[in-house]
Tab-separated table of C-alpha atoms in Angstrom:
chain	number	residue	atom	x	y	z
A	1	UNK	CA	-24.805	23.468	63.987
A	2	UNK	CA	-23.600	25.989	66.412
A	3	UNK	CA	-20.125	25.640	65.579
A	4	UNK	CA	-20.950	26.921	61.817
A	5	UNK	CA	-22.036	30.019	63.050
A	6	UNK	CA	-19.720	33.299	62.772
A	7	UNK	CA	-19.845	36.769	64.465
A	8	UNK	CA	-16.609	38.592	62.883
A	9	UNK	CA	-19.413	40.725	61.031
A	10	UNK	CA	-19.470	42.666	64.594
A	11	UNK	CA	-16.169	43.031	65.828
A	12	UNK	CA	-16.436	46.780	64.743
A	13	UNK	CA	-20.200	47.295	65.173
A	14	UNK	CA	-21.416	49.211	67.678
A	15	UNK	CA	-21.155	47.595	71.219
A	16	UNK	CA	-24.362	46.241	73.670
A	17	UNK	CA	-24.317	43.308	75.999
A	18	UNK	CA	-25.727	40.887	73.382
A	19	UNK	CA	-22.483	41.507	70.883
A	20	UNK	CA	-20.165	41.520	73.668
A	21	UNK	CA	-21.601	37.870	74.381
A	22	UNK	CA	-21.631	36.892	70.497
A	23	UNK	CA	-18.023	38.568	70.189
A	24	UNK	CA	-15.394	39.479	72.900
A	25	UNK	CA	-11.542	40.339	71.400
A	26	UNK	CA	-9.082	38.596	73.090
A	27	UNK	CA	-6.346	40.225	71.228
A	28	UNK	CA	-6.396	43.772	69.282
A	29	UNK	CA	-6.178	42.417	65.655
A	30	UNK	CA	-9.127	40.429	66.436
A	31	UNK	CA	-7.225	36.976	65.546
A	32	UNK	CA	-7.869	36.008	69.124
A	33	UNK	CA	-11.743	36.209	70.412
A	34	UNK	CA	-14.233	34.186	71.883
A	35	UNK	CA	-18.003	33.823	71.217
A	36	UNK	CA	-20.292	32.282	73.848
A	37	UNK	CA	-23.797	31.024	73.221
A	38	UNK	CA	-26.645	28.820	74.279
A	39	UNK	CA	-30.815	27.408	74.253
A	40	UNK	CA	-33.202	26.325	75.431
A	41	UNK	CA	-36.196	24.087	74.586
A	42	UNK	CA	-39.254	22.723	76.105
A	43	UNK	CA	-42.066	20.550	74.713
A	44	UNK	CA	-45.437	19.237	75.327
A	45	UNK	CA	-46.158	16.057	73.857
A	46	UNK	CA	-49.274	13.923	73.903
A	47	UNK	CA	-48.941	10.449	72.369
A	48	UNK	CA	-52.256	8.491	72.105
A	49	UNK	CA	-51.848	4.501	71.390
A	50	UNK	CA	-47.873	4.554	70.476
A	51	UNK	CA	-47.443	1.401	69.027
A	52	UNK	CA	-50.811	1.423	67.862
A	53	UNK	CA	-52.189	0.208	71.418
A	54	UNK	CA	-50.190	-2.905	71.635
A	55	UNK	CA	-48.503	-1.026	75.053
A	56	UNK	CA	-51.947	-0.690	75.905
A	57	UNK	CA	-51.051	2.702	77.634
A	58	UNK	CA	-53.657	4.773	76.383
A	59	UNK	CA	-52.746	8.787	76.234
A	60	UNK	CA	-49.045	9.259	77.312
A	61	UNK	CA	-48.534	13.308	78.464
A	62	UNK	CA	-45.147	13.879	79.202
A	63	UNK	CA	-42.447	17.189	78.548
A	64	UNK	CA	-39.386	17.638	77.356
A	65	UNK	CA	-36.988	19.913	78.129
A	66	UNK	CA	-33.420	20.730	76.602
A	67	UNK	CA	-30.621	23.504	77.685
A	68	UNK	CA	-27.278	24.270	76.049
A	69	UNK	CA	-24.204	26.363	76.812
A	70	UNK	CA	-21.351	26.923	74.599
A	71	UNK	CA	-18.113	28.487	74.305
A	72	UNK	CA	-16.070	29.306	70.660
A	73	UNK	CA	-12.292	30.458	71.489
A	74	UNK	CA	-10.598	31.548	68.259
A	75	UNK	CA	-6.549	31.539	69.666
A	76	UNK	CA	-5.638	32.449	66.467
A	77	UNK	CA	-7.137	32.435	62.473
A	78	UNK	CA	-5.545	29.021	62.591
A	79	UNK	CA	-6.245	27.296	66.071
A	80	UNK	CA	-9.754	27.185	67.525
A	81	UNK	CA	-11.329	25.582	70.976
A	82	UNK	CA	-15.645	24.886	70.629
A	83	UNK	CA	-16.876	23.967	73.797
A	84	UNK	CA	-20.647	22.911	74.447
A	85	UNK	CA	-22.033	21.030	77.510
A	86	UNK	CA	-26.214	20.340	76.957
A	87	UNK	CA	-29.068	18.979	79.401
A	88	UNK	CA	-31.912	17.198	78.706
A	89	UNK	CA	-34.850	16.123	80.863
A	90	UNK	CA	-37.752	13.719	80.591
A	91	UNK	CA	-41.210	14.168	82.955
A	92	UNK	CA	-44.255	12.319	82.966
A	93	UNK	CA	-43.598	9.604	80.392
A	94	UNK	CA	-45.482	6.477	81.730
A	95	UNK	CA	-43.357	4.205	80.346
A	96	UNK	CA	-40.397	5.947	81.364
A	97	UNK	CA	-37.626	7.995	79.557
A	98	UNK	CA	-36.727	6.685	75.553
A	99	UNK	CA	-33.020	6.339	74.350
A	100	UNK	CA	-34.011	9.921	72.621
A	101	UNK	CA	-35.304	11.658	75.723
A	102	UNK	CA	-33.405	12.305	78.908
A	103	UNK	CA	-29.574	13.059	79.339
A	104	UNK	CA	-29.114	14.721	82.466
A	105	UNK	CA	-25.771	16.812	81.826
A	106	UNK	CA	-23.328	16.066	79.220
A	107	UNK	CA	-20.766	17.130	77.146
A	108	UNK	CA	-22.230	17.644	73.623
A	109	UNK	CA	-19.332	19.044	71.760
A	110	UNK	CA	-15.268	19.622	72.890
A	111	UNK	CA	-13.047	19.870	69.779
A	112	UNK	CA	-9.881	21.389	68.316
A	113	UNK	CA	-9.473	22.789	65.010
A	114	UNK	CA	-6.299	22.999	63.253
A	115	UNK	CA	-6.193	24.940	59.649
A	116	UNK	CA	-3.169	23.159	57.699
A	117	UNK	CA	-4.042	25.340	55.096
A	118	UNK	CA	-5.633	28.629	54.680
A	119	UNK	CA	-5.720	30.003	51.264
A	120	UNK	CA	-8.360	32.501	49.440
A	121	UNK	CA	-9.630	29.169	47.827
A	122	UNK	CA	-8.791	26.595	49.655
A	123	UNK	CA	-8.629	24.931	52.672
A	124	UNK	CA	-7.240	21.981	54.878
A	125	UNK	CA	-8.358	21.651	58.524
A	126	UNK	CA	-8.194	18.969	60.905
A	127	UNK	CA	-10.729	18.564	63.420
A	128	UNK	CA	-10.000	16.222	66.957
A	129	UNK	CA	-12.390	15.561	69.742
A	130	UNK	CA	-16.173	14.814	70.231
A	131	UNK	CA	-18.215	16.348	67.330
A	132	UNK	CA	-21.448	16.441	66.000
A	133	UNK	CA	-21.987	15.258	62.303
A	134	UNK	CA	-24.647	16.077	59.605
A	135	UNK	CA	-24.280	14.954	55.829
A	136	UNK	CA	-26.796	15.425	53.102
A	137	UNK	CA	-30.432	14.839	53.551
A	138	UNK	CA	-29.826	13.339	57.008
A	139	UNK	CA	-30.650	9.623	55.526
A	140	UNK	CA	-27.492	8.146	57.074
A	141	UNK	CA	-25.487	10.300	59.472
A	142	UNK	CA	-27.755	13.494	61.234
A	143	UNK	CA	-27.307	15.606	64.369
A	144	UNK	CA	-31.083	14.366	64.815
A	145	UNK	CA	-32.250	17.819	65.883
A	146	UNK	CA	-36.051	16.737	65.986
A	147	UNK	CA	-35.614	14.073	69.087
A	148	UNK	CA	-34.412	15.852	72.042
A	149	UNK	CA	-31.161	14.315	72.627
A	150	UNK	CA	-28.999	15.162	69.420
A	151	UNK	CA	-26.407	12.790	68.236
A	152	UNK	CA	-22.457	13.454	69.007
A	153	UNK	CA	-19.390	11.260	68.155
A	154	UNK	CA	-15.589	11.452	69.706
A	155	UNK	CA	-13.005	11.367	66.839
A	156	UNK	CA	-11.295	12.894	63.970
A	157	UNK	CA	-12.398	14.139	60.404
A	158	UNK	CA	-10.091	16.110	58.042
A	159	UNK	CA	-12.176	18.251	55.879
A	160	UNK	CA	-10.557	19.980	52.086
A	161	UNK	CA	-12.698	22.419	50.722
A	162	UNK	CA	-12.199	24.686	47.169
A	163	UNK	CA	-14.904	26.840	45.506
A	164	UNK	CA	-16.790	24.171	43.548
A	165	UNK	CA	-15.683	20.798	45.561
A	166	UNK	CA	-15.411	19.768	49.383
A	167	UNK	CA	-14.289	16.277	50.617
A	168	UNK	CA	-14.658	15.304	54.341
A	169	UNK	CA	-12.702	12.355	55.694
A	170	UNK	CA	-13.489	11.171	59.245
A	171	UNK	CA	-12.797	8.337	62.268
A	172	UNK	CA	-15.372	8.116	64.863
A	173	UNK	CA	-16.696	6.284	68.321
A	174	UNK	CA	-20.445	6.375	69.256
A	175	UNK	CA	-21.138	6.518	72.790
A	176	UNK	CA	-23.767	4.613	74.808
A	177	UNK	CA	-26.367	7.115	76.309
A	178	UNK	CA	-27.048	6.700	80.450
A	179	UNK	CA	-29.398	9.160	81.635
A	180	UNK	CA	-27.649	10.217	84.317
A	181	UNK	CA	-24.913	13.261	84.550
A	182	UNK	CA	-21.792	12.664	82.874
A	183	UNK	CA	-22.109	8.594	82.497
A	184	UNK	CA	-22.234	7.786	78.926
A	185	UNK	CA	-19.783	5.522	77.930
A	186	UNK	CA	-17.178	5.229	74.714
A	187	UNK	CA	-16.894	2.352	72.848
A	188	UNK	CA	-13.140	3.552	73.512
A	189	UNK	CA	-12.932	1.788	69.456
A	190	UNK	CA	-14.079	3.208	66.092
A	191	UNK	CA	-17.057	2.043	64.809
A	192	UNK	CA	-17.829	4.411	62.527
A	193	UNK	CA	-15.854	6.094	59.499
A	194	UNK	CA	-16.023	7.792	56.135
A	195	UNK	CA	-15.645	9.855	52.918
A	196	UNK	CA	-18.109	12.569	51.907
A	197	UNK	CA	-17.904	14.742	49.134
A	198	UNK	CA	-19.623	17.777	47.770
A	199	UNK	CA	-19.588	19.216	44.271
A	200	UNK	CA	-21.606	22.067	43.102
A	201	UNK	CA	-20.956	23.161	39.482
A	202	UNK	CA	-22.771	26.289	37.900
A	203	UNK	CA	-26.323	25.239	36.199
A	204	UNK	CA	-25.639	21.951	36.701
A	205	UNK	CA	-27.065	19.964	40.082
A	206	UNK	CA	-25.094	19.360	43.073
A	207	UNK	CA	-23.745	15.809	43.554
A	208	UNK	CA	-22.754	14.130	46.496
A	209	UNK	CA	-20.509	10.822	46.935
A	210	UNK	CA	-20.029	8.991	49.749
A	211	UNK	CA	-18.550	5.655	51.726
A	212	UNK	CA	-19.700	4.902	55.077
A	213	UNK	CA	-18.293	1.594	57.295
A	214	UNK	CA	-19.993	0.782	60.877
A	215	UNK	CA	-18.712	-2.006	62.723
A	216	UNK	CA	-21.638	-3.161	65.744
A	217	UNK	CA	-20.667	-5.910	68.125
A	218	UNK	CA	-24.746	-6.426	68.313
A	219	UNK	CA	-26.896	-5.659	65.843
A	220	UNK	CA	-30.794	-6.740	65.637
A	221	UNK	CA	-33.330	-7.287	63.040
A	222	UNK	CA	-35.609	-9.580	62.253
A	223	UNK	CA	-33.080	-12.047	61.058
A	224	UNK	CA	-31.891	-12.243	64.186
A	225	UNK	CA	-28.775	-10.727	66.631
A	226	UNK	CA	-25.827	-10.855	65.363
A	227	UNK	CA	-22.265	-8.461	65.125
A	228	UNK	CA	-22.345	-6.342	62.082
A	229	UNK	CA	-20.012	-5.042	59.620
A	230	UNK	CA	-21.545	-2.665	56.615
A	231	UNK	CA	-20.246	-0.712	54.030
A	232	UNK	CA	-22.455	1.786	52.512
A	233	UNK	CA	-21.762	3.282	48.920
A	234	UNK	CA	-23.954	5.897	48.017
A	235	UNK	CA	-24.637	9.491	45.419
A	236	UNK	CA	-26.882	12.452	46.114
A	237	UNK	CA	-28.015	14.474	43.269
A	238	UNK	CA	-30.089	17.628	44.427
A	239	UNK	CA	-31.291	21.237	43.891
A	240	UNK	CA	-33.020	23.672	46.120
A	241	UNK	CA	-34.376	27.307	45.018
A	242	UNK	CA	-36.737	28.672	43.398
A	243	UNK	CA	-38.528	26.747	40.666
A	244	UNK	CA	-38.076	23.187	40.546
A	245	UNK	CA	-36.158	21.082	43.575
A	246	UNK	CA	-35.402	17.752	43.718
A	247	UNK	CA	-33.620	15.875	45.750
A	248	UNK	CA	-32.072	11.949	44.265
A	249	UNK	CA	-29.992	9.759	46.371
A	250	UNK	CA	-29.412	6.005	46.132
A	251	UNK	CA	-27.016	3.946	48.186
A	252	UNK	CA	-25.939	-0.039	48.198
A	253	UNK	CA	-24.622	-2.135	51.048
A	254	UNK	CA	-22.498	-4.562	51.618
A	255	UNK	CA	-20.839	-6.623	54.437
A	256	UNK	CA	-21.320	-9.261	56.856
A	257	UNK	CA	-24.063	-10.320	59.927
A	258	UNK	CA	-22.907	-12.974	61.768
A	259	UNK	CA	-21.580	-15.729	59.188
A	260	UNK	CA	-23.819	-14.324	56.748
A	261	UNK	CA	-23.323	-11.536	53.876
A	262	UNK	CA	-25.062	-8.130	53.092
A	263	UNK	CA	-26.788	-6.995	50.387
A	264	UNK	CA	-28.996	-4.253	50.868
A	265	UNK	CA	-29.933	-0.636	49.061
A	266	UNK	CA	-32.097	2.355	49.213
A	267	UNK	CA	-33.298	4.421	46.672
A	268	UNK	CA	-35.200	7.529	47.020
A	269	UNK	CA	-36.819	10.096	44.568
A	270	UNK	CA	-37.992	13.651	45.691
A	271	UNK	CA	-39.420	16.194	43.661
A	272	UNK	CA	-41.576	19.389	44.061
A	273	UNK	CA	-41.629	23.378	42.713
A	274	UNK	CA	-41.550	26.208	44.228
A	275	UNK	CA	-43.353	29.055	43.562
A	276	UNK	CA	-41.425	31.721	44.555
A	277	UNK	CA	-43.024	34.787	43.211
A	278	UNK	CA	-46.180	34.270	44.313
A	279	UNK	CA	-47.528	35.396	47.679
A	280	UNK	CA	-46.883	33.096	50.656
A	281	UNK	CA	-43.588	31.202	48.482
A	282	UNK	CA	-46.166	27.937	48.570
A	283	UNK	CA	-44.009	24.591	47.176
A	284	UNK	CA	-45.590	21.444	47.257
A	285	UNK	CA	-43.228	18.205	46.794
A	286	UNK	CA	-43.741	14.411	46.244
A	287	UNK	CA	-41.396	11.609	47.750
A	288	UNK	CA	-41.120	7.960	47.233
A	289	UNK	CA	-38.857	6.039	49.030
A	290	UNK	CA	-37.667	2.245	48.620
A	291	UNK	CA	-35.676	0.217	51.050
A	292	UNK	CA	-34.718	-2.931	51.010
A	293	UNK	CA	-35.531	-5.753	53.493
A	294	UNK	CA	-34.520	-9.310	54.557
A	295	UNK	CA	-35.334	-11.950	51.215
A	296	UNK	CA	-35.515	-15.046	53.581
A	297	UNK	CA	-35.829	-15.153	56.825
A	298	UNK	CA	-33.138	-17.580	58.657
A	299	UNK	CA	-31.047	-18.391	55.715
A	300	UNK	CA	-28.253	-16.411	57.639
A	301	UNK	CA	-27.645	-13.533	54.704
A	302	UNK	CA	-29.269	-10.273	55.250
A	303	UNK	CA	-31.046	-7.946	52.873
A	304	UNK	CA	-32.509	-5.146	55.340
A	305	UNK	CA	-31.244	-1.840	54.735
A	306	UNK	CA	-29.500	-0.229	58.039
A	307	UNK	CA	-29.967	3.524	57.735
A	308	UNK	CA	-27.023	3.880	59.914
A	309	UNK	CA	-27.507	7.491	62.230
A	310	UNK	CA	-30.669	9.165	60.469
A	311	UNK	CA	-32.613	12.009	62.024
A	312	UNK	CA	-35.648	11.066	63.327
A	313	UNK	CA	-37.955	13.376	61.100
A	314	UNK	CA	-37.603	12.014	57.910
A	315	UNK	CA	-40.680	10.665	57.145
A	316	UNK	CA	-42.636	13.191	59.328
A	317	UNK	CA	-41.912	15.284	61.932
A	318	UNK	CA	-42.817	12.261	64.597
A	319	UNK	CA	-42.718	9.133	62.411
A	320	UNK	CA	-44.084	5.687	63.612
A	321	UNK	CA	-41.803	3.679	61.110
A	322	UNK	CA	-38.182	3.727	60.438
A	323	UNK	CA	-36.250	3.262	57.064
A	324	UNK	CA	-35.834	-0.553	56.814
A	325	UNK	CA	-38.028	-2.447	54.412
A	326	UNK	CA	-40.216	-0.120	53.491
A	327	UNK	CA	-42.437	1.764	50.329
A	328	UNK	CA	-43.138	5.355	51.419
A	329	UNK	CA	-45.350	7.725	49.400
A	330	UNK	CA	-45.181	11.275	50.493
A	331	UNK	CA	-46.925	14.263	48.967
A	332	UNK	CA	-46.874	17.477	51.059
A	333	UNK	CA	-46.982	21.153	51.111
A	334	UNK	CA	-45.886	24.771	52.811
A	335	UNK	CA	-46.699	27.764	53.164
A	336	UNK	CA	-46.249	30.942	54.260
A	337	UNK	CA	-48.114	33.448	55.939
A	338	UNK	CA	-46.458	36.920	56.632
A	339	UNK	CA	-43.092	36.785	56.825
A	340	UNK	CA	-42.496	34.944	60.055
A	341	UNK	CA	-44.658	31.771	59.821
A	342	UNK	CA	-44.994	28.421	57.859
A	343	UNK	CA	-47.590	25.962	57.676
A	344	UNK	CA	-46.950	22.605	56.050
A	345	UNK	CA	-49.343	19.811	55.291
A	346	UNK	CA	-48.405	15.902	54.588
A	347	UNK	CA	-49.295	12.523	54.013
A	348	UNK	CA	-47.163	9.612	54.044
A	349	UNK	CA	-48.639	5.864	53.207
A	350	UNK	CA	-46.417	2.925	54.345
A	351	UNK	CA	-46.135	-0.732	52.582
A	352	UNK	CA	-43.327	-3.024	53.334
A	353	UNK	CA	-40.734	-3.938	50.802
A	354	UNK	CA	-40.351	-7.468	52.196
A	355	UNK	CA	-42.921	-9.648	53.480
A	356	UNK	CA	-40.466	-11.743	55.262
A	357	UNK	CA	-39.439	-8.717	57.166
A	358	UNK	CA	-41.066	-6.528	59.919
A	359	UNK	CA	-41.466	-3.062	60.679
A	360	UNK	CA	-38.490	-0.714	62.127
A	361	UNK	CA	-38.095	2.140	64.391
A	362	UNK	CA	-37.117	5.722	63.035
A	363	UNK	CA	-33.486	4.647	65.002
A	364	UNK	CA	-33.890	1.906	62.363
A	365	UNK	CA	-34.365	-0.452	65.199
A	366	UNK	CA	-36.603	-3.553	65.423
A	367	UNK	CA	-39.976	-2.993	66.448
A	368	UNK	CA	-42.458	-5.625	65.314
A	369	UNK	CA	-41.881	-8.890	63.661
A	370	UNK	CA	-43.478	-9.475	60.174
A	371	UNK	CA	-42.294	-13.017	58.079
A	372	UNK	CA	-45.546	-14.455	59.812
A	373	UNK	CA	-47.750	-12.144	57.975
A	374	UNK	CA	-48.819	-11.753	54.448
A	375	UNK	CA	-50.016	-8.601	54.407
A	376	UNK	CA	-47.723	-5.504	52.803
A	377	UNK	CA	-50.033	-1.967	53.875
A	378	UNK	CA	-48.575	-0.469	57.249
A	379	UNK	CA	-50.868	2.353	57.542
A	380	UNK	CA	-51.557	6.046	56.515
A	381	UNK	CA	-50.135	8.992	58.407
A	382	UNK	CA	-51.659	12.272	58.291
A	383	UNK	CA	-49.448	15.119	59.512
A	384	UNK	CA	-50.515	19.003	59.702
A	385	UNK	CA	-47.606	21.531	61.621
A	386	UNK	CA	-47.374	25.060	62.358
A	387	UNK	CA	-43.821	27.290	62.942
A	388	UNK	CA	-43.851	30.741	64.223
A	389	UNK	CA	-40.328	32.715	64.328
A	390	UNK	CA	-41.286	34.966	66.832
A	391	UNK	CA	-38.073	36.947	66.518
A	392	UNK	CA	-34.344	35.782	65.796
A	393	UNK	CA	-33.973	34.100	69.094
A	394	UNK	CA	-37.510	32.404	69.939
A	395	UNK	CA	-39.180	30.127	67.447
A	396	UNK	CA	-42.815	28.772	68.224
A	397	UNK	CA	-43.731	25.440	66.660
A	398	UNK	CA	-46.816	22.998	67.199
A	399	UNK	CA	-48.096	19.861	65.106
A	400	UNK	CA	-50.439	17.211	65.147
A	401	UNK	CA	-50.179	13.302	62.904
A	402	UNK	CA	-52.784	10.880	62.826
A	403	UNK	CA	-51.777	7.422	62.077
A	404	UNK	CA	-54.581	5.102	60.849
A	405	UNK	CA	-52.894	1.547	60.781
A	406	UNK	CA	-52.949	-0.588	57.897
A	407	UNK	CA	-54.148	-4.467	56.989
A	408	UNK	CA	-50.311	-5.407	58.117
A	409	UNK	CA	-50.251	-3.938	61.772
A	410	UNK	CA	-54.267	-4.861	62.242
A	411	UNK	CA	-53.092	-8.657	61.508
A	412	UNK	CA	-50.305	-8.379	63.955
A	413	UNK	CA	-51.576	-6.766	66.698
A	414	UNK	CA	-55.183	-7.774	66.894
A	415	UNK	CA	-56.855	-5.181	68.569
A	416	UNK	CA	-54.810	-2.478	66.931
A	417	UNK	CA	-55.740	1.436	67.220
A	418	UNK	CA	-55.641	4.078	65.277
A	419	UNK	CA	-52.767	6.383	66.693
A	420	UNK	CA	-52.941	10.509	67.514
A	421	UNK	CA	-49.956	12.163	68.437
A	422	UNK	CA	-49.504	16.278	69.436
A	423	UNK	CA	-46.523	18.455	69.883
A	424	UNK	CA	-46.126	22.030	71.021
A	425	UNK	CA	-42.485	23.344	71.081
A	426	UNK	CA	-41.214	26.700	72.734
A	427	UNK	CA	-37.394	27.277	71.946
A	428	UNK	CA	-34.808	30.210	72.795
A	429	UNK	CA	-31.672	30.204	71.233
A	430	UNK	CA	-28.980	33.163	71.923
């Protein structure tokens, strides 16, 4: 998040152009200043038999590219302006630009903060305008860094924080993306809101708590299309460091589809060590995932989980298959070699929870129906990836997953292919 980021450490360093772009005065106290900033990204990607071959495109070549500018204006220690417009291009995709892909010019982030408290261990502050938002492990709301159009909302969230405890409360509108320059349209209605809370105590593990509600006038799954209303109830217990990590989070839904009802949950179990004291820092980690889908197809009620805004990575860095109805198994493994690059190795294997439910996209939208089948394995992803920080503003990062498909996607698509799919990412960031 490159609002989070903070360059008073300079204000009395030594000056050269790149600190008079991260930090400008604007009054001599330094309580006024502005900070300006930007990146830019460009990727290769090489997708052999998306879907498996049911497109029956073959290899699909096509770049991304991604540019940001932004602008942090501190008026006063109290009063702040963050300013970011972003770009984001799609070339040689045969089946033309996804919903994650292309956004010609747009603004990603205009907001005003407001302290209403400011005290050495405590604070109030009220933030109003179009924001991104990233909570937890990025199951349910994520800036979605991975994809190359990151997620934004317009709205308001009032965030307390102490030493030990932090509690974010927040009112938001999701825009519909056009791919042109500054089209997208507001649902000009909120459609999303929230709690989420923090606490860390000393030797104990840090727990989160949270309520999300979405409100959809359309929402589709296998059950059918129908407006949605869901209310998501969830905890997050997790460590990171050196020795043991885990990460524990479980959430229930309710609501209604339609005439219908909700009744849906996740509940997911990560652990792994880390070995911090030996060369190269190698962890390795073990996750297993369950989430729930529909019980009975066309009884009205629903049962499939709705994972809300997730970032697109979490079950791989380009994942085939969403979080709806679905058993995921998923051992992997990094290392490090030198000080500057990582190298991690996974393997996820995919059942569904449901057999009267299909198979999702990493949006957590419907991809292929599944009630007619009676098989449970989706397939078996193999995933190998490579990140270089060249230096603190270029990064270097390439990766390669194999997806051999399962009895489940051979019985629905017939003639079904095993699936290859290569990235190679150059990024600058200032």
């Amino acid at each position: 998040m490159r609002f989070d980021e903070d360059y008073s450490f300079i204000k009395d360093s030594t000056r050269n152009f790149y600190r008079k772009i991260k930090y400008n005065r604007l009054s001599k106290d330094g309580s006024a200043c502005v900070s300006f900033g930007g990146s830019a990204r460009i990727e290769y990607v090489d997708f052999n038999n998306e879907d498996w071959g049911r497109l029956g495109i073959g290899h699909n070549r096509f770049l991304l590219q991604r540019y940001d500018l932004h602008a942090d204006i501190h008026l006063h220690e109290r009063f702040r302006i963050f300013a970011q417009i972003r770009s984001a291009w799609e070339t040689g995709r045969k089946n033309g630009p996804r919903p994650i892909d292309e956004d010609h010019l747009n603004i990603q982030n205009l907001f005003v903060d407001a302290t209403l408290i400011k005290r050495k261990d405590q604070q109030l502050l009220l933030r109003a305008g179009r924001q991104e938002l990233d909570y937890g492990s990025g199951r349910l709301i994520s800036v979605r860094e991975g994809p190359n159009l990151r997620l934004y909302f317009d709205g308001a969230k009032l965030m307390y924080t102490t030493r030990r405890w932090s509690i974010d409360g927040f009112a938001m509108m999701a825009d519909t993306i056009n791919t042109g320059a500054f089209d997208n349209t507001s649902s000009k209605a909120i459609n999303l809101w929230g709690i989420y809370s923090k606490i860390i105590i000393p030797a104990f593990p840090n727990i989160d708590l949270y309520y999300i509600g979405i409100k959809r006038s359309q929402s589709l799954f296998e059950e059918g299309l129908q407006r949605e209303l869901r209310h998501t109830i969830g905890t997050r217990i997790w460590r990171y460091g050196g020795g043991f990590i885990y990460n524990l989070e479980a959430a229930w839904q309710c609501g209604s589809f339609g005439n219908g009802s909700i009744n849906a949950w996740t509940a997911s179990v990560e652990a792994g060590y880390l070995f911090e004291n030996t060369p190269g820092k190698p962890a390795i980690s073990l996750r297993n995932d369950y989430i729930s889908g529909d019980r009975r197809k066309g009884d009205g009620n629903l049962q499939s989980f709705n994972p809300l805004y997730p970032k697109g990575g979490y079950f791989g860095f380009s994942p085939q298959i969403g979080p709806v109805n679905l058993i995921d198994l998923h051992p992997y493994a990094t290392v490090n070699i030198g000080k500057k690059i990582m190298v991690q190795a996974d393997v996820v294997l995919n059942w569904r929870y449901s057999l009267q439910d299909g198979i999702y996209r990493p949006s957590g939208g419907f991809n292929l129906p599944g009630a007619t089948s009676a098989e449970r394995h989706i397939g078996t992803a193999y995933l190998a990836s490579i990140v270089y920080n060249v230096n603190k503003f270029i990064a270097f990062n390439s990766g390669i997953q194999y997806f051999q498909p399962g009895a489940f996607v051979r019985d629905v698509i017939p003639a079904s292919k095993d699936g290859l799919f290569i990235n190679t990412r150059l990024s600058f960031k200032f």
